[in-house]
Short mmCIF file of C-alpha atoms in Angstrom, two decimals:
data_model
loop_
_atom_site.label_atom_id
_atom_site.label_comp_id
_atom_site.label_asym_id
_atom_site.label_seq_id
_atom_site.Cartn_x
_atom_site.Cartn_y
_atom_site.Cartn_z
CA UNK A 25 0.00 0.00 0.00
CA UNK A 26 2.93 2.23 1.12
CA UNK A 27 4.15 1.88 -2.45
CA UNK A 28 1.43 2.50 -4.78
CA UNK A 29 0.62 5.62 -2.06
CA UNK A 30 4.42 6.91 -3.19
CA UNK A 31 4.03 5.90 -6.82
CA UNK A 32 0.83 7.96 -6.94
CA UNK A 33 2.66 11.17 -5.81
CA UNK A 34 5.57 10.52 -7.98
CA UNK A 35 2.88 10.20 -11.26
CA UNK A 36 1.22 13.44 -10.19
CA UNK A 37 4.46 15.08 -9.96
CA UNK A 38 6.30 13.80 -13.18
CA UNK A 39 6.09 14.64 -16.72
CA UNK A 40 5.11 12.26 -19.80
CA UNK A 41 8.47 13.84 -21.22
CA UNK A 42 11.05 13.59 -19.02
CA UNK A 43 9.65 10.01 -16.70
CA UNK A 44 11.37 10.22 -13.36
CA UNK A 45 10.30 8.49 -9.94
CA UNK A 46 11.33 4.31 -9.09
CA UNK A 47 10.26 1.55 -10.78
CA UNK A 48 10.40 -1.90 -9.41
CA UNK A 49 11.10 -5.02 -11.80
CA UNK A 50 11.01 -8.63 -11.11
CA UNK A 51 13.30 -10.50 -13.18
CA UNK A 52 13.79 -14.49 -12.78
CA UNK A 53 16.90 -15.65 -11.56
CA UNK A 54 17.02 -17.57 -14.94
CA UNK A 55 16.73 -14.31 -17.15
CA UNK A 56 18.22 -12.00 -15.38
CA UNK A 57 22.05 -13.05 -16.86
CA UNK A 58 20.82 -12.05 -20.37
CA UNK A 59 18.85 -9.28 -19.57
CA UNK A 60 19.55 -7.25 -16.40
CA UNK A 61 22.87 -5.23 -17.24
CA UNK A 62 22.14 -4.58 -20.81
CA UNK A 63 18.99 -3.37 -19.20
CA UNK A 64 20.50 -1.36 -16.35
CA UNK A 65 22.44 0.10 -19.24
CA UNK A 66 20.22 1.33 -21.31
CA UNK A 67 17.67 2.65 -18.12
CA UNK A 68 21.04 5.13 -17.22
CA UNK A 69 21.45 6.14 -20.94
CA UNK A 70 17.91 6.88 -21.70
CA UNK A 71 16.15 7.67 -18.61
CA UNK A 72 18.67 8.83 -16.31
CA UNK A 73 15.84 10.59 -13.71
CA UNK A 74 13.91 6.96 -13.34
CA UNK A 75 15.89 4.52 -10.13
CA UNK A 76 15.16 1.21 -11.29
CA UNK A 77 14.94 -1.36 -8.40
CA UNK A 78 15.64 -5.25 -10.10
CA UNK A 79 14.50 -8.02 -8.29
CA UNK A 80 15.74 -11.54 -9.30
CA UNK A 81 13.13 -14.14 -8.27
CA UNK A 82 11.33 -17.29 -8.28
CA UNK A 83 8.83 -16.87 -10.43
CA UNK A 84 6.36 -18.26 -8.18
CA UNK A 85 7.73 -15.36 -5.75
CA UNK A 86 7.23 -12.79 -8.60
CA UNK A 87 3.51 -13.64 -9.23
CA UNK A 88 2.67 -13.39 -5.76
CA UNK A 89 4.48 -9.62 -5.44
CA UNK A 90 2.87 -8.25 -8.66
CA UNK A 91 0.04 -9.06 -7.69
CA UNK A 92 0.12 -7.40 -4.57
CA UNK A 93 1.92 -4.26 -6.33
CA UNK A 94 5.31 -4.80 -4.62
CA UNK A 95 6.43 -4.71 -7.88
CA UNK A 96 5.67 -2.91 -10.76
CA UNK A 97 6.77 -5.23 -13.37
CA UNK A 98 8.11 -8.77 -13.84
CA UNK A 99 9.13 -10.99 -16.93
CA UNK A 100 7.21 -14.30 -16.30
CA UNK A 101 6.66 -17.51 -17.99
CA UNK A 102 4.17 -17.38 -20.46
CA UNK A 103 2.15 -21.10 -19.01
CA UNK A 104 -0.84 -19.86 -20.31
CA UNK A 105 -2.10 -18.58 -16.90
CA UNK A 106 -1.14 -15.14 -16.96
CA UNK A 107 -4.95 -13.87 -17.31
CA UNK A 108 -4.66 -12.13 -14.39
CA UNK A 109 -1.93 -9.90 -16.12
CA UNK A 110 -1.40 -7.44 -18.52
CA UNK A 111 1.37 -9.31 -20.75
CA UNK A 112 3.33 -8.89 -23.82
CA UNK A 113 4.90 -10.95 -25.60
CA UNK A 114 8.95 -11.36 -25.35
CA UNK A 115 10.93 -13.67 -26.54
CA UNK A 116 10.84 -17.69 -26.98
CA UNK A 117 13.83 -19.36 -25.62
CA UNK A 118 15.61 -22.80 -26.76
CA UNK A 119 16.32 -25.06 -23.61
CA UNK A 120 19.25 -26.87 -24.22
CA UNK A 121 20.62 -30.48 -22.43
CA UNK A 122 23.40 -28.69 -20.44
CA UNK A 123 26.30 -30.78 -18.38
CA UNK A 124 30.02 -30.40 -16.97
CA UNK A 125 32.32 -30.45 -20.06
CA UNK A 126 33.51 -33.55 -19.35
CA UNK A 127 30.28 -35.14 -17.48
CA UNK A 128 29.81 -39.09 -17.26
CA UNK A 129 25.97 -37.82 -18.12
CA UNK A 130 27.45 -36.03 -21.62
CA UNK A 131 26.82 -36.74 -25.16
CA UNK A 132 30.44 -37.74 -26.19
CA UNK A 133 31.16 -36.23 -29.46
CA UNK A 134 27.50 -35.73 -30.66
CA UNK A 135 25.90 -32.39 -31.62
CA UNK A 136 22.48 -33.18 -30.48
CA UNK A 137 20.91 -35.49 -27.38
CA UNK A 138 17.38 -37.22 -28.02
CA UNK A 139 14.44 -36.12 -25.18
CA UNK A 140 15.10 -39.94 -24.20
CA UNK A 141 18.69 -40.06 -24.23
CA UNK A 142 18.34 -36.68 -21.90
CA UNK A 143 16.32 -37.91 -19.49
CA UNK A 144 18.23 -41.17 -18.58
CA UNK A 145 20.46 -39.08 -16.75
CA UNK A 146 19.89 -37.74 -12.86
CA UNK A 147 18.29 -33.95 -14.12
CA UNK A 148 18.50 -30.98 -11.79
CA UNK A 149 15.68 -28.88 -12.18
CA UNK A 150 13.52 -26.11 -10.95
CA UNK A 151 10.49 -27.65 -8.53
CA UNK A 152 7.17 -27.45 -10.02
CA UNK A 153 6.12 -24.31 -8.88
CA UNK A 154 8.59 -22.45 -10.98
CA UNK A 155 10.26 -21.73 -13.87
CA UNK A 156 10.49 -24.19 -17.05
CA UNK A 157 9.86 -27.36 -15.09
CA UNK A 158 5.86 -27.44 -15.72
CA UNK A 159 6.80 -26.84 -19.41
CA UNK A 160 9.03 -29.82 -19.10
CA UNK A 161 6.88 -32.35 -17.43
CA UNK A 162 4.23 -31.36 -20.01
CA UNK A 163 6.67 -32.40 -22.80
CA UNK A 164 8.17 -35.62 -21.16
CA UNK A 165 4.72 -36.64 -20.48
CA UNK A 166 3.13 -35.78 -23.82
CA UNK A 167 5.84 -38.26 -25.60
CA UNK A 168 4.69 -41.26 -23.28
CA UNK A 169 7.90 -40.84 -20.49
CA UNK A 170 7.94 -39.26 -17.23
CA UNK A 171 10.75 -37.66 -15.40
CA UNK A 172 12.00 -40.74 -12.90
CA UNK A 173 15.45 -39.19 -11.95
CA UNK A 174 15.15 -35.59 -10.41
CA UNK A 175 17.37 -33.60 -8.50
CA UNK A 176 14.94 -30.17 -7.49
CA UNK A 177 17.30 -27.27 -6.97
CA UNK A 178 15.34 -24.06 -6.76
CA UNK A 179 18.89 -21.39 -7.14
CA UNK A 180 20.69 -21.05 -9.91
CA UNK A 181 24.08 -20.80 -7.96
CA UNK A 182 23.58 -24.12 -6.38
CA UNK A 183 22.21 -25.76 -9.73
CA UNK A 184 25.82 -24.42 -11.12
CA UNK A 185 27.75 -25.98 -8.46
CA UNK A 186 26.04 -29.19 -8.55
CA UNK A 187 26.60 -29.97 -12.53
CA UNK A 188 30.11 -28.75 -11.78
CA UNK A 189 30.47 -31.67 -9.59
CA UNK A 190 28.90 -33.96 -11.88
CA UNK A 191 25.78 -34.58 -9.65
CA UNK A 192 23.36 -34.45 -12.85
CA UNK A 193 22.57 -32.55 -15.79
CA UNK A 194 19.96 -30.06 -16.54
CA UNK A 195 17.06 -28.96 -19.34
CA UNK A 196 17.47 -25.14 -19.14
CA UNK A 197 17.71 -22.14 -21.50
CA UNK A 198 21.55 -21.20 -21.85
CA UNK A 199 20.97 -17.79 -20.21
CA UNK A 200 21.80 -18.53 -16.50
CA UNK A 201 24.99 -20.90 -17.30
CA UNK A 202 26.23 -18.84 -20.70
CA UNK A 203 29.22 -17.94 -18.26
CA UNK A 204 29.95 -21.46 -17.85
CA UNK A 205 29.45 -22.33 -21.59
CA UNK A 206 31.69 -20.24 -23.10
CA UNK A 207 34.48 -20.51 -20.48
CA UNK A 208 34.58 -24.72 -21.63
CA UNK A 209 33.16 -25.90 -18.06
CA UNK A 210 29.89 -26.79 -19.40
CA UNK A 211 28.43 -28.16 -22.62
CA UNK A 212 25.14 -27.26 -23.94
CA UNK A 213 23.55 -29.61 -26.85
CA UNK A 214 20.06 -29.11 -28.19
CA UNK A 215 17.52 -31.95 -28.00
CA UNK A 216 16.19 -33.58 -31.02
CA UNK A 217 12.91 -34.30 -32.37
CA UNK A 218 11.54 -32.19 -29.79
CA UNK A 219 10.74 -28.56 -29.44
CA UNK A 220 12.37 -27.86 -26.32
CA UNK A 221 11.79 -23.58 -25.45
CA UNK A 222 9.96 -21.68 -22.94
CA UNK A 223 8.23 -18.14 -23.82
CA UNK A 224 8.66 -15.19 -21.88
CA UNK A 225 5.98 -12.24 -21.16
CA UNK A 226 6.76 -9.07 -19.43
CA UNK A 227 3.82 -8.59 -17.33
CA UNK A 228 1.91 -5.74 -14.95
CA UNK A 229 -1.27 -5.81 -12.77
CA UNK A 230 -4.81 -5.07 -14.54
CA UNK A 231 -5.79 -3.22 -11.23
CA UNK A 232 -3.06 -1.24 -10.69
CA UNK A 233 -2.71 1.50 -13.41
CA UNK A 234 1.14 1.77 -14.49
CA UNK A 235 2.95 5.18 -13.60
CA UNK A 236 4.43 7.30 -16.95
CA UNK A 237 8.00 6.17 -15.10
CA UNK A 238 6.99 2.76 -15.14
CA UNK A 239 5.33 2.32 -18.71
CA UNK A 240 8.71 4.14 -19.87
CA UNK A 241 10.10 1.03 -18.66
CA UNK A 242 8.20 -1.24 -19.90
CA UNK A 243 8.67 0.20 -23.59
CA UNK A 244 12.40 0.17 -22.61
CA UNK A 245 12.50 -3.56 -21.61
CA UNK A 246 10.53 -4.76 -24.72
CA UNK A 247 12.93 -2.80 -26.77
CA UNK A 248 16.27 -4.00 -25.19
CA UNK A 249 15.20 -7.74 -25.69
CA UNK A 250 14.05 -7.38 -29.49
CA UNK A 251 17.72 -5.63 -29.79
CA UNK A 252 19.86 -8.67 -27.88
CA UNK A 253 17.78 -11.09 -29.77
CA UNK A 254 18.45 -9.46 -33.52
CA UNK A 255 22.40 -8.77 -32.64
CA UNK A 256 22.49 -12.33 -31.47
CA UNK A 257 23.86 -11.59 -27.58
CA UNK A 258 20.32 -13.64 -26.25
CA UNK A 259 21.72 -16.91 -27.55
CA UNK A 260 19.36 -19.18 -28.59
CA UNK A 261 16.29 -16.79 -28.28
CA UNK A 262 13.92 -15.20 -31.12
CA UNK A 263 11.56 -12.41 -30.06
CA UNK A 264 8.10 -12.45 -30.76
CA UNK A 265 5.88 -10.58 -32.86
CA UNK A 266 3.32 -8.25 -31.06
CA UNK A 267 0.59 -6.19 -31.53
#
């Protein structure tokens, strides 16, 4: 309440041309290695007079605080239950079969992994209440398997350290281990025969109006992900068409 009471002053105070006043953002802790600093960068270059606060979430944790207007903001998971939100389109991600370089669970010398061949292997995922995992389950069960071997980690820091010590592998978008990738401690291989990718929406609350400061934002956010994904620095991602 506190904060739609201060983002009420700041929208009677502000001007549609010059946006100033804080905006809050929820970004998932899956997302937010591709997005946040070109994001942060572009927020300072552009709109200078608007403090943007990130938070890096659950996404679970970021329905629950846009909803209540803790946030302004987030990028979800397009499940096909965001209804309750205001959402627009994004960007579609590939999820890749990702392990340690030289993991007992890897792929040898092959470019690709079959949705079988990837699931034989001990996979450390999200729990169900978050992230890509739903979308996964959905897929594994639509092809007649079911996940038999999982590992839930719900932090991206521990799911790192865990394929670093050759624990499991994982079914994620190359985003939140591209560090990894291109340094040679992990491998990423797409899976065959199967479309594998999660779609991302960047959402806001139908009953709480947006402030000029915070719809700046949004414009800014949808047109910092269509530029990563045409220069190629969102690997594996394609934006979407909209409206």
């Amino acid at each position: 309440i506190l904060k739609q009471v201060t983002d009420a002053k700041s929208a009677v105070a502000q001007s549609n041309d010059k946006p100033s006043g804080t905006v809050a953002l929820g970004i998932p802790q899956s997302v937010s290695g591709a997005l946040a600093l070109p994001l942060l960068t572009a927020i300072r270059a552009t709109y200078p007079e608007i403090t943007l606060l990130l938070t890096e979430e659950l996404t679970g944790n970021l329905i629950v605080q846009l909803k209540s207007g803790r946030i302004n903001l987030a990028v979800l998971f397009d499940d096909g239950q965001l209804s309750p939100f205001a959402s627009t389109p994004m960007v579609e991600e590939e999820m890749m079969y990702i392990t340690r370089a030289d993991s007992q669970y890897g792929a040898g010398k092959k470019k690709s992994v079959t949705l079988a061949q990837a699931i034989k292997a001990p996979l450390i995922l999200p729990g169900l209440q978050h992230g890509v995992r739903p979308r996964i389950e959905n897929i594994v069960r639509a092809q007649g398997m079911s996940l038999d071997n999982v590992i839930e980690i719900n932090s991206v820091a521990i799911l790192k350290s865990a394929i670093l010590a050759d624990i499991g592998a994982t079914i994620l978008p190359v985003a939140p281990l591209l560090s990894e990738i291109e340094r040679g401690d992990m491998v990423a291989l797409p899976i065959s025969g199967e479309r594998m990718a999660r779609t991302l929406a960047l959402c806001a609350s139908k009953n709480i109006p947006l402030t000029n400061a915070a719809a700046a934002v949004e414009r800014l956010v949808l047109d910092v992900t269509d530029d990563l994904c045409r220069k190629g620095k969102w690997l594996h991602a394609e934006g979407l068409a909209r409206e």
